[in-house]
XYZ file of C-alpha atoms in Angstrom:
525
model
C -127.448 -73.720 104.619
C -125.742 -70.353 104.105
C -126.199 -67.748 106.803
C -125.372 -64.214 105.662
C -124.023 -61.462 107.902
C -124.714 -58.230 106.046
C -122.140 -55.475 106.620
C -124.130 -52.253 106.268
C -122.383 -48.891 105.856
C -124.838 -46.009 106.039
C -125.160 -42.342 106.957
C -128.786 -41.239 106.567
C -132.469 -42.237 106.333
C -132.911 -44.111 109.643
C -136.405 -45.371 108.750
C -135.075 -47.061 105.595
C -132.191 -48.638 107.518
C -134.552 -50.006 110.158
C -136.814 -51.473 107.475
C -133.845 -52.939 105.592
C -132.433 -54.550 108.754
C -135.762 -56.071 109.796
C -136.478 -57.388 106.325
C -133.070 -59.073 105.811
C -132.853 -60.577 109.310
C -136.436 -61.905 109.183
C -135.139 -64.652 106.894
C -132.680 -65.818 109.545
C -129.674 -63.785 108.416
C -127.699 -61.207 110.384
C -126.626 -57.592 110.089
C -123.808 -55.450 111.491
C -124.358 -51.706 111.074
C -121.845 -48.901 110.893
C -123.580 -45.506 110.963
C -121.289 -42.641 109.962
C -120.087 -40.679 113.013
C -120.559 -37.471 111.015
C -124.277 -38.148 110.691
C -127.109 -37.031 112.952
C -126.758 -38.476 116.465
C -130.534 -38.552 116.890
C -130.882 -40.643 113.739
C -128.360 -43.171 115.098
C -130.197 -43.279 118.410
C -133.449 -43.949 116.557
C -131.877 -46.894 114.707
C -130.404 -48.365 117.878
C -133.674 -48.067 119.774
C -135.761 -49.573 116.978
C -133.432 -52.577 116.533
C -132.492 -53.112 120.188
C -134.747 -56.215 120.489
C -133.564 -57.788 117.266
C -130.957 -60.433 118.240
C -129.753 -60.696 114.647
C -128.574 -57.058 114.520
C -125.413 -55.651 116.011
C -123.488 -52.378 115.696
C -119.846 -51.517 115.134
C -118.332 -50.870 118.550
C -116.570 -47.751 117.288
C -118.113 -45.358 114.762
C -115.818 -43.576 112.290
C -116.253 -40.216 110.580
C -116.252 -41.365 106.970
C -115.121 -39.458 103.890
C -115.162 -40.483 100.245
C -111.776 -41.720 99.104
C -110.419 -42.002 102.643
C -109.144 -44.925 104.703
C -112.028 -44.196 107.059
C -114.388 -46.169 104.810
C -112.204 -49.261 105.096
C -111.793 -48.848 108.837
C -115.549 -48.488 109.253
C -116.010 -51.717 107.300
C -113.445 -53.525 109.436
C -115.154 -52.316 112.620
C -118.503 -53.682 111.422
C -116.900 -56.961 110.336
C -115.286 -57.449 113.749
C -118.656 -56.872 115.432
C -120.329 -59.389 113.115
C -117.652 -62.077 113.562
C -117.907 -61.798 117.343
C -121.710 -61.659 117.564
C -122.700 -64.135 114.855
C -120.604 -67.358 115.052
C -123.056 -69.152 112.721
C -122.607 -66.673 109.858
C -121.073 -68.406 106.836
C -120.867 -65.388 104.465
C -120.318 -61.673 104.903
C -121.977 -59.369 102.356
C -121.167 -55.640 101.946
C -124.194 -53.354 101.563
C -125.057 -49.678 101.652
C -128.326 -48.011 102.559
C -128.993 -47.571 98.820
C -128.934 -51.335 98.145
C -131.936 -53.651 97.912
C -132.366 -57.385 97.458
C -133.518 -58.350 93.939
C -133.889 -62.072 94.671
C -135.607 -64.046 97.400
C -133.771 -65.130 100.545
C -134.168 -68.776 99.478
C -132.590 -68.047 96.077
C -129.667 -66.183 97.722
C -128.943 -68.956 100.202
C -129.087 -71.665 97.554
C -126.833 -69.600 95.296
C -124.161 -69.290 97.972
C -124.463 -72.965 98.952
C -123.915 -74.053 95.350
C -120.215 -73.066 95.195
C -117.670 -72.597 97.950
C -116.371 -69.282 96.594
C -115.552 -65.690 97.445
C -117.199 -63.059 95.227
C -115.135 -59.917 94.794
C -113.993 -57.854 91.827
C -110.211 -58.194 91.866
C -108.342 -56.966 88.768
C -104.646 -56.234 88.430
C -104.237 -52.573 89.369
C -101.694 -51.736 86.665
C -102.548 -54.175 83.869
C -106.329 -53.641 83.854
C -108.150 -50.576 82.542
C -110.378 -50.361 85.609
C -109.153 -46.782 86.214
C -109.932 -44.867 83.018
C -109.204 -41.265 84.054
C -107.402 -39.392 86.814
C -104.724 -40.636 89.183
C -103.508 -44.205 88.890
C -99.957 -44.985 90.108
C -100.077 -41.705 92.071
C -102.805 -43.166 94.333
C -100.221 -45.627 95.680
C -96.720 -44.206 95.500
C -97.566 -40.917 97.241
C -99.068 -40.497 100.690
C -102.509 -38.916 100.800
C -103.374 -37.286 104.106
C -106.266 -35.015 103.054
C -109.683 -35.513 101.537
C -109.729 -34.371 97.914
C -113.392 -33.367 98.058
C -113.390 -31.527 101.372
C -109.819 -30.163 101.403
C -108.985 -29.881 97.724
C -106.313 -27.213 98.165
C -104.495 -29.160 100.896
C -104.856 -32.429 98.980
C -103.172 -31.094 95.840
C -100.633 -28.955 97.728
C -99.467 -32.070 99.588
C -99.504 -34.171 96.421
C -97.591 -31.610 94.313
C -95.032 -31.035 97.057
C -94.280 -34.766 97.353
C -94.085 -34.999 93.564
C -91.699 -32.021 93.342
C -89.437 -33.383 96.080
C -89.568 -36.969 94.763
C -91.033 -38.299 98.009
C -92.337 -41.558 96.572
C -92.689 -44.815 98.509
C -92.512 -48.470 97.567
C -95.467 -50.822 97.444
C -95.012 -53.750 99.886
C -92.954 -56.211 97.870
C -94.935 -59.375 98.505
C -98.400 -58.118 97.559
C -99.937 -57.544 94.147
C -102.213 -54.505 94.164
C -105.685 -55.327 92.857
C -108.687 -53.099 92.237
C -112.451 -53.511 91.931
C -115.845 -52.648 93.328
C -116.242 -52.431 97.114
C -119.451 -54.537 97.007
C -118.201 -58.028 97.843
C -119.445 -61.257 99.439
C -116.814 -63.269 101.315
C -116.813 -66.571 103.219
C -116.255 -66.624 106.972
C -112.865 -68.278 106.646
C -111.709 -65.502 104.307
C -112.992 -62.792 106.644
C -111.134 -64.395 109.592
C -107.961 -64.555 107.490
C -108.332 -60.840 106.653
C -108.747 -59.855 110.290
C -105.701 -61.929 111.239
C -103.754 -60.299 108.398
C -104.633 -56.790 109.664
C -103.191 -57.658 113.060
C -99.961 -59.179 111.758
C -99.086 -57.012 108.739
C -98.769 -53.525 110.164
C -96.582 -52.496 107.212
C -99.386 -53.195 104.757
C -101.913 -51.445 106.987
C -99.687 -48.343 107.151
C -99.427 -48.377 103.379
C -103.144 -48.546 102.723
C -104.006 -45.944 105.372
C -102.497 -43.224 103.165
C -103.453 -44.531 99.722
C -106.189 -42.689 97.830
C -109.576 -44.457 97.516
C -108.446 -47.606 99.416
C -111.982 -49.100 99.472
C -111.352 -50.011 95.805
C -108.014 -51.732 96.570
C -107.689 -52.952 100.184
C -110.017 -55.958 100.328
C -109.449 -56.681 96.644
C -105.697 -56.968 97.231
C -105.786 -58.836 100.549
C -108.292 -61.436 99.371
C -106.217 -62.183 96.308
C -103.122 -62.427 98.549
C -104.738 -64.876 100.982
C -107.166 -66.980 98.952
C -106.312 -69.407 96.120
C -107.340 -68.017 92.717
C -109.523 -71.087 92.086
C -111.740 -70.045 95.032
C -112.391 -66.476 93.842
C -115.098 -65.364 91.448
C -113.942 -62.014 90.088
C -117.365 -60.398 90.075
C -119.761 -58.643 92.383
C -123.128 -60.065 93.368
C -124.515 -56.518 93.512
C -125.897 -55.192 90.223
C -124.852 -51.612 89.522
C -124.293 -49.532 86.403
C -122.537 -46.260 85.667
C -123.398 -43.451 83.253
C -121.031 -41.993 80.667
C -120.064 -39.471 83.351
C -118.953 -42.161 85.816
C -121.939 -41.717 88.138
C -124.059 -44.617 89.431
C -127.362 -45.181 87.625
C -130.336 -44.832 89.970
C -133.279 -47.232 89.812
C -136.930 -46.275 90.215
C -140.355 -47.917 90.504
C -140.586 -48.966 86.841
C -137.327 -50.975 86.987
C -138.726 -53.916 88.983
C -138.772 -56.441 86.113
C -135.391 -55.279 84.801
C -133.744 -55.778 88.199
C -135.220 -59.252 88.773
C -133.757 -60.500 85.496
C -130.164 -59.595 86.413
C -127.595 -62.186 87.480
C -127.166 -60.658 90.935
C -128.573 -60.871 94.459
C -128.761 -57.148 95.242
C -128.900 -53.884 93.273
C -127.549 -50.413 93.852
C -128.612 -47.526 93.820
C -132.312 -47.577 94.617
C -133.866 -44.110 94.668
C -135.114 -42.998 98.114
C -138.344 -42.016 96.318
C -138.930 -45.474 94.843
C -141.185 -46.594 97.693
C -143.258 -48.896 95.523
C -140.138 -50.644 94.234
C -138.793 -51.126 97.763
C -142.124 -52.556 98.926
C -142.290 -55.052 96.050
C -138.650 -56.108 96.532
C -139.234 -56.526 100.287
C -142.180 -58.843 99.650
C -140.121 -60.738 97.065
C -137.297 -61.382 99.538
C -139.700 -63.271 101.804
C -141.295 -65.273 98.978
C -139.771 -68.777 99.036
C -141.770 -69.812 95.959
C -140.519 -67.032 93.677
C -138.922 -68.147 90.411
C -136.432 -66.079 88.438
C -135.596 -66.000 84.745
C -132.085 -64.575 84.429
C -131.452 -62.709 81.172
C -128.825 -60.279 82.504
C -129.493 -57.720 79.774
C -129.307 -54.607 81.953
C -125.849 -53.336 80.969
C -126.223 -54.130 77.267
C -129.631 -52.438 77.185
C -128.187 -49.406 78.908
C -125.353 -49.227 76.382
C -127.704 -49.669 73.426
C -130.136 -46.971 74.538
C -127.283 -44.615 75.422
C -125.942 -45.016 71.901
C -129.326 -44.263 70.338
C -129.607 -41.152 72.488
C -126.184 -39.894 71.416
C -127.152 -40.025 67.733
C -130.544 -38.496 68.288
C -132.683 -41.660 67.896
C -134.753 -41.701 71.038
C -138.102 -43.470 70.808
C -138.910 -42.735 74.435
C -137.373 -41.649 77.690
C -134.477 -43.891 78.615
C -135.516 -46.167 81.440
C -133.003 -44.629 83.855
C -134.193 -41.093 83.006
C -137.827 -41.513 83.908
C -137.193 -39.324 86.963
C -135.094 -36.226 86.244
C -135.774 -34.595 89.584
C -132.908 -33.680 91.870
C -134.599 -35.818 94.499
C -137.509 -35.084 96.774
C -135.329 -35.472 99.887
C -132.735 -32.948 98.726
C -132.395 -29.260 99.508
C -130.952 -26.830 96.942
C -130.145 -23.413 98.388
C -129.426 -20.619 95.923
C -127.657 -17.357 96.744
C -128.780 -14.751 94.173
C -126.724 -11.593 93.906
C -125.603 -9.171 91.192
C -122.442 -8.381 93.108
C -120.710 -11.708 92.767
C -117.960 -10.841 95.241
C -120.574 -10.228 97.951
C -122.232 -13.598 97.361
C -118.854 -15.340 97.335
C -117.877 -13.652 100.580
C -121.150 -14.733 102.210
C -120.803 -18.248 100.772
C -117.307 -18.622 102.212
C -118.591 -17.612 105.630
C -121.540 -20.000 105.417
C -119.169 -22.872 104.583
C -117.009 -22.025 107.620
C -119.981 -21.957 109.986
C -122.149 -24.801 108.624
C -119.783 -27.035 106.579
C -122.527 -27.422 103.950
C -121.002 -28.121 100.481
C -121.160 -25.061 98.263
C -120.302 -24.002 94.722
C -119.844 -20.476 93.398
C -121.286 -19.086 90.153
C -121.187 -22.382 88.231
C -123.570 -21.145 85.520
C -121.864 -17.766 85.115
C -118.113 -18.273 85.450
C -116.216 -20.719 83.258
C -113.406 -21.155 85.794
C -115.614 -21.941 88.806
C -113.809 -24.802 90.649
C -115.780 -27.979 89.946
C -114.945 -31.702 90.300
C -114.371 -33.823 87.229
C -117.836 -35.136 86.371
C -116.954 -36.772 83.095
C -117.029 -33.610 80.962
C -120.526 -32.318 81.703
C -118.891 -29.528 83.729
C -116.554 -28.602 80.875
C -118.299 -25.463 79.613
C -121.035 -23.027 80.603
C -123.121 -24.247 77.695
C -122.987 -27.871 78.845
C -123.686 -26.946 82.435
C -126.772 -24.955 81.455
C -128.145 -27.550 78.997
C -127.694 -30.378 81.512
C -128.337 -28.350 84.630
C -130.418 -30.938 86.511
C -128.008 -33.762 85.660
C -125.110 -31.578 86.724
C -126.778 -30.713 90.004
C -127.628 -34.375 90.733
C -123.978 -35.271 90.127
C -122.844 -32.561 92.531
C -125.185 -33.875 95.233
C -123.798 -37.370 94.620
C -120.185 -36.178 94.442
C -120.386 -34.386 97.797
C -122.476 -37.258 99.253
C -124.957 -34.755 100.621
C -128.630 -33.902 100.553
C -127.921 -30.173 101.066
C -126.084 -27.997 98.577
C -125.595 -24.232 98.164
C -124.876 -22.542 94.838
C -124.586 -18.940 93.632
C -126.483 -17.541 90.644
C -126.830 -14.205 88.950
C -130.312 -12.645 89.117
C -130.308 -12.630 85.340
C -130.560 -16.448 85.354
C -134.345 -16.334 85.737
C -134.840 -19.428 83.565
C -132.542 -21.469 85.789
C -134.202 -20.148 88.933
C -137.642 -21.077 87.574
C -136.459 -24.550 86.559
C -134.923 -25.420 89.912
C -137.840 -23.946 91.845
C -140.227 -26.215 89.861
C -138.290 -29.326 90.874
C -139.546 -31.838 93.462
C -136.577 -31.027 95.673
C -136.838 -28.329 98.301
C -135.451 -25.155 96.734
C -134.781 -22.046 98.828
C -133.496 -18.760 97.471
C -131.762 -15.953 99.327
C -131.662 -12.793 97.210
C -128.941 -10.392 98.327
C -130.017 -6.826 97.502
C -126.996 -4.531 97.445
C -126.634 -0.774 97.137
C -125.171 0.324 93.802
C -123.158 3.546 93.723
C -122.507 5.319 90.402
C -118.826 4.429 90.603
C -119.699 0.718 91.030
C -122.081 0.799 88.064
C -119.446 2.452 85.903
C -116.990 -0.275 86.882
C -119.655 -2.886 86.116
C -120.196 -1.357 82.665
C -116.486 -1.667 81.944
C -116.319 -5.261 83.235
C -119.164 -6.443 80.984
C -117.927 -4.535 77.937
C -120.532 -1.761 77.832
C -117.799 0.814 78.229
C -114.027 1.095 78.055
C -111.296 3.027 79.770
C -111.601 5.816 77.178
C -115.381 6.101 77.261
C -116.280 9.806 77.959
C -117.801 10.600 81.351
C -120.887 12.051 79.676
C -121.538 8.757 77.893
C -121.102 6.834 81.143
C -123.554 9.090 82.920
C -126.160 8.478 80.198
C -125.634 4.707 80.620
C -126.109 4.741 84.383
C -129.935 4.974 84.469
C -130.193 2.122 81.935
C -127.813 -0.132 83.880
C -129.542 0.616 87.183
C -132.933 -0.005 85.598
C -131.734 -3.319 84.197
C -130.583 -4.468 87.646
C -133.918 -3.430 89.171
C -135.788 -5.220 86.357
C -133.994 -8.495 87.117
C -134.932 -8.197 90.793
C -138.554 -7.372 89.873
C -138.772 -10.492 87.678
C -137.708 -12.627 90.606
C -140.390 -11.101 92.808
C -143.006 -11.431 90.077
C -142.217 -15.167 89.784
C -143.524 -15.562 93.356
C -141.147 -18.333 94.271
C -142.343 -20.279 97.312
C -139.162 -19.975 99.419
C -137.847 -16.544 98.402
C -135.987 -14.685 101.142
C -134.340 -11.259 100.882
C -131.160 -10.042 102.581
C -130.653 -6.269 102.259
C -127.474 -4.257 102.636
C -129.542 -1.488 104.272
C -130.967 -3.798 106.953
C -129.387 -4.243 110.414
C -127.533 -7.505 111.098
C -130.298 -8.995 113.261
C -132.876 -8.560 110.475
C -130.547 -10.186 107.946
C -129.733 -12.942 110.451
C -133.426 -13.906 110.532
C -133.422 -14.329 106.740
C -130.242 -16.402 106.889
C -131.700 -18.562 109.659
C -134.766 -19.370 107.546
C -132.651 -19.910 104.441
C -130.172 -22.331 106.017
C -132.431 -23.732 108.765
C -129.751 -23.119 111.390
C -129.649 -21.806 114.951
C -130.170 -18.017 115.450
C -126.680 -17.491 116.945
C -124.987 -19.106 113.930
C -127.160 -17.058 111.547
C -126.168 -13.870 113.358
C -122.492 -14.880 113.169
C -122.850 -15.169 109.394
C -124.818 -11.908 109.075
C -122.062 -10.057 110.942
C -119.357 -11.116 108.474
C -116.718 -8.395 108.290
C -116.911 -6.127 105.228
C -119.620 -8.327 103.711
C -120.910 -5.621 101.356
C -117.608 -3.842 100.735
C -116.714 -3.180 97.112
């Protein structure tokens, strides 16, 4: 009978990982865990301690700091595979999972399914002939070398890319391999896994090539499996059920999706919401139920497409099943810098990013040209961003692969502030109260079109009380709203007083908060 070694890549939620490992190994299967080296060391220690007595669990011998789109994800997978091959000689299949995955069939069903056909299951489509990549880079992922992370070092990423392009510094794809592409969620036989590991040791040229390709987790295993395994022994599909929205983001499943998931022609599903505790409990019980029967209708993707279409033409009879929870996520923290002087907030934001490395976005609801990732068009205009603000924010959390995000907003955005503060996520707000000289207010009046270069001084002086009153009114409205986590940083306060507010806002150590509060020329105009 099939024995599965699950290859688990994860970076958070140690309690869920422990539960997932115990549940899957209780049926006699195995698990090799790679926990991101960037993640909390205490969380990793908790996982190791909790699973130390489980003989069916092992850990990658070397942890890698992983980044989306980087080779590090492939290397982390290879490290976990090597640990599993060495520790579990009886494993017949190796199945890629993430912490967001959950079994949607019983263990008995999964084992019988894998025993039925001697096959590898991996999406593997021709890189150039297929339309798997619909937008963005295609050939450029391969023929140029990518040394930087596009999400974390965008400027360096595109500077390097554009320089290579300008100088014609292209490279050739290894001549004897056909580049393939597909989902990273595969299930491979032991023989195939051993062939892959042997290939990585012998073909250093191919390894060098993939180490500097962009998003190699979509191409490395897909290409190598097709190179090593006869086509007749490959099923070009994934056994993990997942769907994507019109914006290219994974659909998240919640408690009311239990019946839908069970009817899909798959063994696992991704992504399960961290808040869907009832769903996880029911699926956990199902995995251990040897008598469970399944009626496969596999209608999930067609239903999603049908309901999406009805929504686009305004014919919505109810909430779409994937929209039943529009919260940002109970486990997430949204931190909002509120300031009328945008340059001050941007200066503080830049310093916070340097000290804490928390992902941050400037005035995304106020400035059209705020740098944002391509999220399928939802970020295209201020109107779209405001209308779909929660969806946009969820996408940004997912894009940066984080549970903590900082954004800047104008104090005039009271409706946005109220909306985000009413969400189930933890929302904290740091209002930066600046001093406003007459000269600054006059400049502000000109910037927003209240006055021009030829406006008489007398007119400007009559405008000043109104402008100052409007700014004070916006601040008063924020105070009157009585937001739960509203902190105030004042230009007139000493650095140590402001550091205390920053410490509570960011939940960081006092010395780091003071370092941020003492930013040079923070309030300079």
